[in-house]
Short mmCIF file of C-alpha atoms in Angstrom, two decimals:
data_model
loop_
_atom_site.label_atom_id
_atom_site.label_comp_id
_atom_site.label_asym_id
_atom_site.label_seq_id
_atom_site.Cartn_x
_atom_site.Cartn_y
_atom_site.Cartn_z
CA ASP A 762 14.36 15.95 -3.64
CA THR A 763 14.47 12.89 -1.46
CA GLY A 764 11.68 10.39 -1.25
CA VAL A 765 9.84 9.18 1.81
CA SER A 766 12.21 8.20 4.59
CA GLN A 767 11.59 6.05 7.65
CA ASP A 768 13.57 5.46 10.79
CA PRO A 769 14.63 3.03 12.09
CA ARG A 770 14.79 0.53 9.26
CA HIS A 771 14.87 -2.41 11.65
CA LYS A 772 13.74 -2.78 15.23
CA ILE A 773 13.96 -5.79 17.51
CA THR A 774 12.17 -5.51 20.81
CA LYS A 775 10.92 -7.69 23.60
CA ARG A 776 7.24 -8.30 24.15
CA GLY A 777 5.72 -5.64 26.35
CA GLN A 778 8.11 -2.87 25.34
CA ASN A 779 7.04 0.32 23.57
CA VAL A 780 8.41 1.27 20.18
CA THR A 781 8.17 4.41 18.08
CA PHE A 782 8.74 4.78 14.37
CA ARG A 783 9.27 7.96 12.41
CA CYS A 784 8.28 8.85 8.86
CA ASP A 785 9.37 11.89 6.86
CA PRO A 786 7.19 12.34 3.78
CA ILE A 787 8.05 13.99 0.50
CA SER A 788 8.18 17.65 1.44
CA GLU A 789 5.33 18.99 -0.68
CA HIS A 790 2.93 16.16 0.17
CA ASN A 791 0.13 16.97 2.58
CA ARG A 792 -1.19 13.43 2.98
CA LEU A 793 0.63 10.79 4.96
CA TYR A 794 -0.39 7.15 5.37
CA TRP A 795 0.68 4.24 7.54
CA TYR A 796 0.34 0.62 6.41
CA ARG A 797 1.35 -2.71 7.89
CA GLN A 798 2.56 -5.62 5.81
CA THR A 799 3.08 -9.16 7.04
CA LEU A 800 5.00 -11.79 5.14
CA GLY A 801 3.31 -12.91 1.96
CA GLN A 802 0.50 -10.37 2.20
CA GLY A 803 -0.31 -7.04 0.67
CA PRO A 804 -0.03 -3.92 2.81
CA GLU A 805 -3.01 -3.13 5.04
CA PHE A 806 -4.12 0.41 5.73
CA LEU A 807 -3.72 1.64 9.31
CA THR A 808 -4.31 5.38 9.32
CA TYR A 809 -3.84 8.58 7.37
CA PHE A 810 -3.32 12.30 7.91
CA GLN A 811 -4.24 15.33 5.92
CA ASN A 812 -1.72 17.88 7.14
CA GLU A 813 -1.78 17.49 10.93
CA ALA A 814 -5.30 16.06 11.12
CA GLN A 815 -5.73 12.33 11.51
CA LEU A 816 -8.71 11.69 9.26
CA GLU A 817 -9.19 7.96 9.45
CA LYS A 818 -8.07 4.96 11.46
CA SER A 819 -8.51 1.33 10.56
CA ARG A 820 -10.09 -1.16 12.92
CA LEU A 821 -6.68 -2.85 12.77
CA LEU A 822 -5.33 0.02 14.83
CA SER A 823 -5.91 -1.14 18.38
CA ASP A 824 -5.70 1.13 21.42
CA ARG A 825 -2.05 0.19 21.75
CA PHE A 826 -1.29 2.03 18.52
CA SER A 827 -1.13 5.79 18.24
CA ALA A 828 0.00 8.01 15.42
CA GLU A 829 0.74 11.71 15.31
CA ARG A 830 1.72 14.30 12.79
CA PRO A 831 2.11 17.35 15.01
CA LYS A 832 3.16 20.01 12.52
CA GLY A 833 1.88 18.44 9.35
CA SER A 834 5.35 17.31 8.36
CA PHE A 835 6.88 14.14 9.85
CA SER A 836 4.77 11.52 11.59
CA THR A 837 5.35 9.03 14.38
CA LEU A 838 3.70 5.69 14.97
CA GLU A 839 3.93 4.33 18.50
CA ILE A 840 3.08 0.82 19.60
CA GLN A 841 2.69 0.32 23.31
CA ARG A 842 3.07 -3.01 25.07
CA THR A 843 4.17 -4.78 21.92
CA GLU A 844 2.96 -8.29 21.19
CA GLN A 845 4.48 -10.94 18.95
CA GLY A 846 1.60 -10.42 16.53
CA ASP A 847 2.82 -6.88 15.94
CA SER A 848 5.85 -8.22 14.08
CA ALA A 849 5.54 -6.87 10.56
CA MET A 850 6.88 -4.29 8.13
CA TYR A 851 5.44 -0.86 8.85
CA LEU A 852 5.25 1.24 5.72
CA CYS A 853 4.72 4.95 5.42
CA ALA A 854 3.51 6.63 2.24
CA SER A 855 2.77 10.18 1.20
CA SER A 856 0.80 11.88 -1.53
CA SER A 857 -0.66 15.21 -2.48
CA GLY A 858 -4.40 15.73 -2.29
CA GLY A 859 -7.02 18.21 -1.10
CA LEU A 860 -9.89 17.91 1.31
CA ALA A 861 -12.50 17.69 -1.40
CA GLY A 862 -10.21 16.38 -4.07
CA LEU A 863 -8.82 13.05 -4.97
CA ALA A 864 -5.60 11.71 -3.56
CA ARG A 865 -2.73 11.27 -5.93
CA THR A 866 -0.29 8.40 -6.23
CA GLN A 867 1.12 7.30 -2.91
CA TYR A 868 4.89 7.00 -2.69
CA PHE A 869 6.20 4.56 -0.17
CA GLY A 870 9.15 4.71 2.17
CA PRO A 871 11.57 1.83 2.74
CA GLY A 872 9.62 0.60 5.75
CA THR A 873 10.50 -0.30 9.32
CA ARG A 874 10.76 -4.01 9.96
CA LEU A 875 9.66 -4.83 13.51
CA LEU A 876 10.42 -8.09 15.25
CA VAL A 877 8.87 -8.67 18.66
CA LEU A 878 10.53 -11.47 20.62
CA GLU B 1101 -14.81 -1.21 1.58
CA LEU B 1102 -12.97 -1.99 -1.62
CA LYS B 1103 -11.90 -5.60 -2.03
CA VAL B 1104 -9.17 -6.46 -4.50
CA GLU B 1105 -8.43 -9.91 -5.84
CA GLN B 1106 -5.46 -10.81 -7.95
CA ASN B 1107 -4.70 -13.92 -9.88
CA PRO B 1108 -2.63 -15.82 -10.20
CA LEU B 1109 -0.87 -15.50 -6.86
CA PHE B 1110 2.26 -17.14 -8.22
CA LEU B 1111 3.50 -17.00 -11.77
CA SER B 1112 6.51 -18.81 -13.13
CA MET B 1113 7.47 -17.24 -16.42
CA GLN B 1114 9.75 -18.41 -19.10
CA GLU B 1115 12.06 -15.79 -20.54
CA GLY B 1116 10.78 -14.36 -23.78
CA LYS B 1117 7.14 -15.32 -23.33
CA ASN B 1118 4.10 -13.15 -22.62
CA TYR B 1119 1.92 -13.30 -19.52
CA THR B 1120 -1.00 -11.48 -17.89
CA ILE B 1121 -1.87 -10.74 -14.27
CA TYR B 1122 -5.52 -10.04 -13.48
CA CYS B 1123 -6.93 -7.73 -10.85
CA ASN B 1124 -10.63 -7.68 -9.97
CA TYR B 1125 -12.09 -5.16 -7.56
CA SER B 1126 -15.39 -5.08 -5.78
CA THR B 1127 -16.73 -1.53 -5.95
CA THR B 1128 -16.20 1.60 -7.94
CA SER B 1129 -12.75 3.07 -7.53
CA ASP B 1130 -11.74 6.34 -9.11
CA ARG B 1131 -8.32 5.01 -9.90
CA LEU B 1132 -6.37 1.78 -9.89
CA TYR B 1133 -2.66 1.45 -9.12
CA TRP B 1134 0.00 -1.11 -9.85
CA TYR B 1135 3.05 -1.43 -7.62
CA ARG B 1136 6.13 -3.59 -7.72
CA GLN B 1137 7.91 -4.94 -4.64
CA ASP B 1138 11.28 -6.67 -4.62
CA PRO B 1139 12.01 -9.06 -1.72
CA GLY B 1140 12.64 -7.16 1.51
CA LYS B 1141 12.08 -3.82 -0.19
CA SER B 1142 9.36 -1.23 -0.27
CA LEU B 1143 6.80 -0.63 -3.01
CA GLU B 1144 7.58 1.10 -6.25
CA SER B 1145 4.78 2.80 -8.15
CA LEU B 1146 4.40 1.45 -11.68
CA PHE B 1147 1.12 2.80 -13.06
CA VAL B 1148 -1.96 4.73 -12.10
CA LEU B 1149 -5.04 4.16 -14.24
CA LEU B 1150 -7.64 6.88 -14.09
CA SER B 1151 -10.48 6.06 -16.42
CA ASN B 1152 -12.23 3.33 -18.31
CA GLY B 1153 -10.15 2.09 -21.20
CA ALA B 1154 -6.97 3.63 -19.82
CA VAL B 1155 -3.80 1.94 -21.01
CA LYS B 1156 -0.31 2.70 -19.74
CA GLN B 1157 2.92 1.17 -20.95
CA GLU B 1158 6.45 1.24 -19.61
CA GLY B 1159 9.02 -1.03 -21.18
CA ARG B 1160 7.76 -4.60 -21.14
CA LEU B 1161 4.84 -3.81 -18.85
CA MET B 1162 1.42 -2.64 -19.99
CA ALA B 1163 -1.53 -1.99 -17.69
CA SER B 1164 -5.14 -1.48 -18.66
CA LEU B 1165 -8.39 -0.72 -16.89
CA ASP B 1166 -11.99 -1.76 -17.60
CA THR B 1167 -14.17 -0.02 -15.04
CA LYS B 1168 -17.37 -1.66 -16.24
CA ALA B 1169 -15.93 -5.11 -15.62
CA ARG B 1170 -14.03 -3.83 -12.55
CA LEU B 1171 -10.94 -5.44 -14.00
CA SER B 1172 -7.39 -4.33 -14.52
CA THR B 1173 -4.69 -6.33 -16.23
CA LEU B 1174 -0.92 -6.14 -16.18
CA HIS B 1175 0.56 -7.61 -19.31
CA ILE B 1176 4.20 -8.63 -19.46
CA THR B 1177 5.77 -8.88 -22.88
CA ALA B 1178 8.82 -11.07 -23.51
CA ALA B 1179 9.61 -11.66 -19.85
CA VAL B 1180 13.15 -11.08 -18.64
CA HIS B 1181 14.80 -12.00 -15.34
CA ASP B 1182 14.73 -8.39 -14.08
CA LEU B 1183 10.96 -8.55 -13.91
CA SER B 1184 11.06 -11.11 -11.09
CA ALA B 1185 9.23 -9.42 -8.19
CA THR B 1186 5.83 -9.27 -6.51
CA TYR B 1187 3.24 -7.13 -8.25
CA PHE B 1188 0.33 -5.57 -6.42
CA CYS B 1189 -2.76 -3.84 -7.66
CA ALA B 1190 -4.54 -1.45 -5.34
CA GLY B 1191 -7.47 0.94 -5.36
CA GLY B 1192 -9.24 3.52 -3.25
CA TYR B 1193 -7.93 6.59 -1.47
CA LYS B 1194 -6.69 4.52 1.47
CA LEU B 1195 -5.22 1.87 -0.72
CA SER B 1196 -6.75 -1.59 -0.56
CA PHE B 1197 -4.23 -4.04 -1.95
CA GLY B 1198 -4.59 -7.39 -3.55
CA ALA B 1199 -2.58 -10.29 -2.15
CA GLY B 1200 0.06 -9.78 -4.80
CA THR B 1201 1.36 -11.89 -7.65
CA THR B 1202 4.84 -13.27 -7.13
CA VAL B 1203 6.57 -13.51 -10.46
CA THR B 1204 9.64 -15.64 -11.11
CA VAL B 1205 11.25 -15.52 -14.51
CA ARG B 1206 13.32 -18.53 -15.47
CA ALA B 1207 15.64 -19.00 -18.39
#
């Protein structure tokens, strides 16, 4: 069994361009999370899915950000009209967990490092 | 929203000595996690602590949880170079992380 995978691992883009990242969770995990980490800080929660439903979004997630998990498997995170402040590591994590139950340990992918010039 | 504070933020350890990292959190959390992150890498799960008084140990690392004090500790025994990394504690279902403790182990 492979762990959480993310693609691409690195992305350099110019300000104003759109970028899309992909995350493939551990296959039996129904919860998928996106976090953002800037240098010297802990990860910050962006959003999470239970199967295909997006259950919560952070206030950090501006209108330029959108995330999907169309079939409850992989997820994409798109940033439109990128800004230099979007430069960060974008981490995806997955866990098991039920609607009324508690989430289990989150396992993180290798991250996508974004640099906006 | 859960707030997590770690201290110290930086810890220079001497090989062979013992040290403790402290993690305070603001509101009730059903579980508390410890993660390790090497430079430029992702996060590796170390421990999950589920209940008051829980203690987990793996090698030279031991984590404990006091839910009444809202405090978790990560104790490092006889530090070795391989333990150099940043350690995060986190709680909540949508993990709220502390700022991390960057550990450097010197000879």
